[in-house]
Each structure stands twice: as C-alpha cells, then as structure tokens.
mmCIF file of C-alpha atoms in Angstrom:
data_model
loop_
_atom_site.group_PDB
_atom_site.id
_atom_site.type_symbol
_atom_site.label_atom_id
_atom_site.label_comp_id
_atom_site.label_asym_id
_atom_site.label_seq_id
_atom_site.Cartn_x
_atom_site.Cartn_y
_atom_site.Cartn_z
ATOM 1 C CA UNK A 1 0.000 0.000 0.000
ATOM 2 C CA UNK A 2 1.222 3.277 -0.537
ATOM 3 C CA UNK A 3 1.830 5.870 2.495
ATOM 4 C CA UNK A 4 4.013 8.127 0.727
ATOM 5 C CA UNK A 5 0.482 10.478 1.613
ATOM 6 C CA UNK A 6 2.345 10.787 5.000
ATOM 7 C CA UNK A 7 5.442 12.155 4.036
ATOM 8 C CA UNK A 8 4.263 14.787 1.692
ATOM 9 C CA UNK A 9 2.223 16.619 4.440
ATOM 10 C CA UNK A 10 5.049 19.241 5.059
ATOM 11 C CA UNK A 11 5.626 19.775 1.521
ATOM 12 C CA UNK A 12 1.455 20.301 0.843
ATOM 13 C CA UNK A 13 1.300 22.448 4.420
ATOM 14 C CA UNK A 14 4.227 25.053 3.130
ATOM 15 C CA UNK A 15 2.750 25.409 -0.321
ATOM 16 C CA UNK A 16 -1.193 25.699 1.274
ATOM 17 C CA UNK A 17 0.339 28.160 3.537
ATOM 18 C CA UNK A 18 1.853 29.871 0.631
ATOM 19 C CA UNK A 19 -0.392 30.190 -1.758
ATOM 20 C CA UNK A 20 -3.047 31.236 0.129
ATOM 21 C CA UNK A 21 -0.807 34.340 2.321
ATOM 22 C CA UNK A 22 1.784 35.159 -0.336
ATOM 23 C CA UNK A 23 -0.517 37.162 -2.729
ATOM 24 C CA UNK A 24 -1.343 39.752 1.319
ATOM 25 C CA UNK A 25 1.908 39.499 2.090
ATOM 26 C CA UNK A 26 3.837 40.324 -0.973
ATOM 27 C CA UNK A 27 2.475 43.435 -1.011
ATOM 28 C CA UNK A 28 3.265 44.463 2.395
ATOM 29 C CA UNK A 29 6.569 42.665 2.424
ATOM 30 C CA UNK A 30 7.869 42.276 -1.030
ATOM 31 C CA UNK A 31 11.065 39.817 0.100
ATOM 32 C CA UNK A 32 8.594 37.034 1.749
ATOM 33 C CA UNK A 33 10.540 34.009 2.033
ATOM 34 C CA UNK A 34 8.338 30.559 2.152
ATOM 35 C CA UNK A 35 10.826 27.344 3.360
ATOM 36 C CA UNK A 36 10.362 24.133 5.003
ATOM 37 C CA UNK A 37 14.636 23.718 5.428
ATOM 38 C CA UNK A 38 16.214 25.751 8.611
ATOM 39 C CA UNK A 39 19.131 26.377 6.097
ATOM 40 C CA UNK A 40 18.295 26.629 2.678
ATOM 41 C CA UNK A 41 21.487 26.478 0.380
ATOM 42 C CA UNK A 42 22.496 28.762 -2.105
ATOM 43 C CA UNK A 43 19.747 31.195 -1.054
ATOM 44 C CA UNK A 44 20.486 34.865 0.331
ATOM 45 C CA UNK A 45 18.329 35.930 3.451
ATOM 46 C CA UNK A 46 14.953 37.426 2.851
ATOM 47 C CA UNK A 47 12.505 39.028 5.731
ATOM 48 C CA UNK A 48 10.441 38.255 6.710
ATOM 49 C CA UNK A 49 11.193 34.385 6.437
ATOM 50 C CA UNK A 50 8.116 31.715 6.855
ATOM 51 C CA UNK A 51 9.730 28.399 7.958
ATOM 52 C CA UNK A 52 7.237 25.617 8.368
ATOM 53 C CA UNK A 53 8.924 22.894 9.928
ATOM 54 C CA UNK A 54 6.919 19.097 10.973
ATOM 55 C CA UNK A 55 6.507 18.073 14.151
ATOM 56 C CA UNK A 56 6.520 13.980 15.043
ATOM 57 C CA UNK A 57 2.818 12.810 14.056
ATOM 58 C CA UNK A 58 1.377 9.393 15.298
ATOM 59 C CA UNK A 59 -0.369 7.182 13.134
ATOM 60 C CA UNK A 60 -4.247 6.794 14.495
ATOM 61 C CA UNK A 61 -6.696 4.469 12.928
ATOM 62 C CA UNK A 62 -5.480 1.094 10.926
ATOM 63 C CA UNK A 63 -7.040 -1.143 8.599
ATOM 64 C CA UNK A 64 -7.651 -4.931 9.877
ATOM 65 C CA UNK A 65 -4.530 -5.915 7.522
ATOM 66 C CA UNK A 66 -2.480 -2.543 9.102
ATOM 67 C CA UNK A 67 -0.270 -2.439 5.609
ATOM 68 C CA UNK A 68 -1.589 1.010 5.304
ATOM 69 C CA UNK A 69 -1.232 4.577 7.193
ATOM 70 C CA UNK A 70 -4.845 5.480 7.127
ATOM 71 C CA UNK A 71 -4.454 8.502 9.439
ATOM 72 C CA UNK A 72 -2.134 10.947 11.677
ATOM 73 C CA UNK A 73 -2.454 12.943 14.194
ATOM 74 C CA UNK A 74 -0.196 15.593 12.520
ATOM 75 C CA UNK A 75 1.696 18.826 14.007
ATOM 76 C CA UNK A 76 4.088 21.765 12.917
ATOM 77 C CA UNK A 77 5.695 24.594 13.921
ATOM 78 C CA UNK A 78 5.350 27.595 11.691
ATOM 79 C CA UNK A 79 8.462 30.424 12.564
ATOM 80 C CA UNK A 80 8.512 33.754 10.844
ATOM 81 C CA UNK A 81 11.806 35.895 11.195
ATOM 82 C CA UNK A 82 11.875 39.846 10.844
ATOM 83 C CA UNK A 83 14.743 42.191 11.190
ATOM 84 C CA UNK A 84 12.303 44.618 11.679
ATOM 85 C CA UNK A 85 9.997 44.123 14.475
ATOM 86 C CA UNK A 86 8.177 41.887 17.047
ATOM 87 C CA UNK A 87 5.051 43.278 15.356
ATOM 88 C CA UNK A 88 5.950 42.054 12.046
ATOM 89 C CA UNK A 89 6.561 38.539 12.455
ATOM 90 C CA UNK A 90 3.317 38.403 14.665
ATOM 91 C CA UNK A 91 1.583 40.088 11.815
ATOM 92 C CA UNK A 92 2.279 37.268 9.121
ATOM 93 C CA UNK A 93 1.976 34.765 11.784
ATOM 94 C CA UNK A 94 -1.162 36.326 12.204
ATOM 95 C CA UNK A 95 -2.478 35.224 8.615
ATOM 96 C CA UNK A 96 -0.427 32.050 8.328
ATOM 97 C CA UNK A 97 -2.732 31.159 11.561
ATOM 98 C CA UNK A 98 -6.304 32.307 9.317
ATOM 99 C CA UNK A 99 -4.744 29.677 7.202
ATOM 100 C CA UNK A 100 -4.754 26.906 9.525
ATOM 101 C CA UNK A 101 -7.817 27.306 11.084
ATOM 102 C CA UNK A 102 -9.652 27.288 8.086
ATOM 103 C CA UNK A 103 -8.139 24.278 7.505
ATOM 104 C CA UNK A 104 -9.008 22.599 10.717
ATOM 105 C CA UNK A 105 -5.856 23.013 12.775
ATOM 106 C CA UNK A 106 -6.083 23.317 16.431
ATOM 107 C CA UNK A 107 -3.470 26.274 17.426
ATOM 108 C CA UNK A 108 -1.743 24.785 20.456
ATOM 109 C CA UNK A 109 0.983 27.260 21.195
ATOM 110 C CA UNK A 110 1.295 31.030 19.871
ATOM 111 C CA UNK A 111 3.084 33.594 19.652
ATOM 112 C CA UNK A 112 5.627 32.261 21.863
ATOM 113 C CA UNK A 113 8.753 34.502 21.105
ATOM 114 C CA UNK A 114 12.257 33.776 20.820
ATOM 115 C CA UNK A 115 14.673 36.866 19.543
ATOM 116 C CA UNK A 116 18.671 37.093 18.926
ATOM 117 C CA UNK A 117 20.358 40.247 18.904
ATOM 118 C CA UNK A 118 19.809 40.918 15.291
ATOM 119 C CA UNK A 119 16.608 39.386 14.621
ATOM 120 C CA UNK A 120 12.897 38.996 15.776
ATOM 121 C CA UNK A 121 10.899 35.612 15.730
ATOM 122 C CA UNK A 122 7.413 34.323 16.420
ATOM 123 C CA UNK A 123 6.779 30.858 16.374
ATOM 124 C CA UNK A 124 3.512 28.679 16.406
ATOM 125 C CA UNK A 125 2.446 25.375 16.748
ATOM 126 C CA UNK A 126 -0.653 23.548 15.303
ATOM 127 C CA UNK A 127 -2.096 20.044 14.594
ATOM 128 C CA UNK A 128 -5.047 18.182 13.292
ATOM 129 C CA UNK A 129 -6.326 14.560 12.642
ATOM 130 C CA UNK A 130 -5.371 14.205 8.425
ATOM 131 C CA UNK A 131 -6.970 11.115 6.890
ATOM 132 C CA UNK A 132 -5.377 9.717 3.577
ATOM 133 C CA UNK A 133 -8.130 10.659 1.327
ATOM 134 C CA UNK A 134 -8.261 14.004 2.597
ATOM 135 C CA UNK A 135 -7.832 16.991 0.157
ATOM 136 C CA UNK A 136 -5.744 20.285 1.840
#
C-alpha cells in the first residue's frame, strides 16, 4: 500500500500556507521568504522568512490488515523571522494562523517569542487529525 500520503504533508502544508498568504503578504513585504529547510542552500536571506517545519505525528486508525497509514495525528511549527519588528513577524503569523484554522488546525501554542540580537521571531504550533483521502 502506498503511504508516501504521510510524508508529503510538510511539503502540501508550506505550499497551502503559501499560496493562500503570499498574494497579502507580498504586497506588504515584497522579500517574503516561504521554506520548510532551517538552512536553505544557495539562497540569500529574505525578511520576513516563513519556515514551516513538521513536528513527530502518530499514526491513528489502521485497517484490519495494518499495511496502510490510514491517518495521523499531525503537528508543525510555523516560525517567521523579521529584522524589523516583534510586530511584524506576529503580523504574518497572524495570517499564516487564518490559514490553519480554516483548515481545521487546532493552534496549540502562539506567539511564543524567541529573539537574537539581530533578529525577531514568532513561532507557532498547530495540529489536526489528516486522513489519507483528505484533500488540503
């Protein structure tokens, strides 16, 4: 059976994430930068950066014959980075959140705030039950 479903999530999340923020975003912040890599190669640094990066997930219900992943409980963690402002990465989390709950994600933990000396950063966590047939 195939379950490759499973380990496209991530991939599916950052370009549902993009494609439905990037179009409100660019125009407030033309250098938007979508990733789901902590260190993208051969890429110069754009604010504010989106990095949607997958949590573990736990496989829920099983067919009698269990050769198939037929759901997960699934989580990520969504950090935007700004060399502007607190206020800006919270704004595009902001939207990036609108996102999720309209696709059924439960927000677990927001804006919990992390900042370096030449940086700000927001991060967020969500999750939701996604069964294989499912359409994000």
């Amino acid at each position: 059976m195939d379950n490759s479903w499973v380990f496209d999530l991530e991939t599916k999340l950052l370009s549902l994430i993009k494609v439905k923020t990037e179009s409100i975003l660019k125009k407030k912040y033309p250098d938007i930068f979508y990733t789901n890599t902590d260190s993208p190669k051969d890429v110069s640094t754009h604010f504010p950066t989106v990095y949607v990066h997958e949590l573990p997930g736990v496989e829920k219900a099983k067919t009698t014959e269990g050769n198939s992943i037929e759901s997960v409980f699934y989580s990520l963690q969504v950090e935007v980075t700004s060399q502007k402002s607190q206020k800006e990465t919270k704004y595009v989390l902001s939207r990036i959140a609108e996102v999720l709950k309209d696709s059924g994600f439960s927000i677990s933990s927001f804006p919990e705030a992390r900042n370096g000396k030449t940086y700000y950063r927001s991060i967020m966590r969500a999750s939701r039950l996604i069964g294989r047939t499912e359409t994000l």
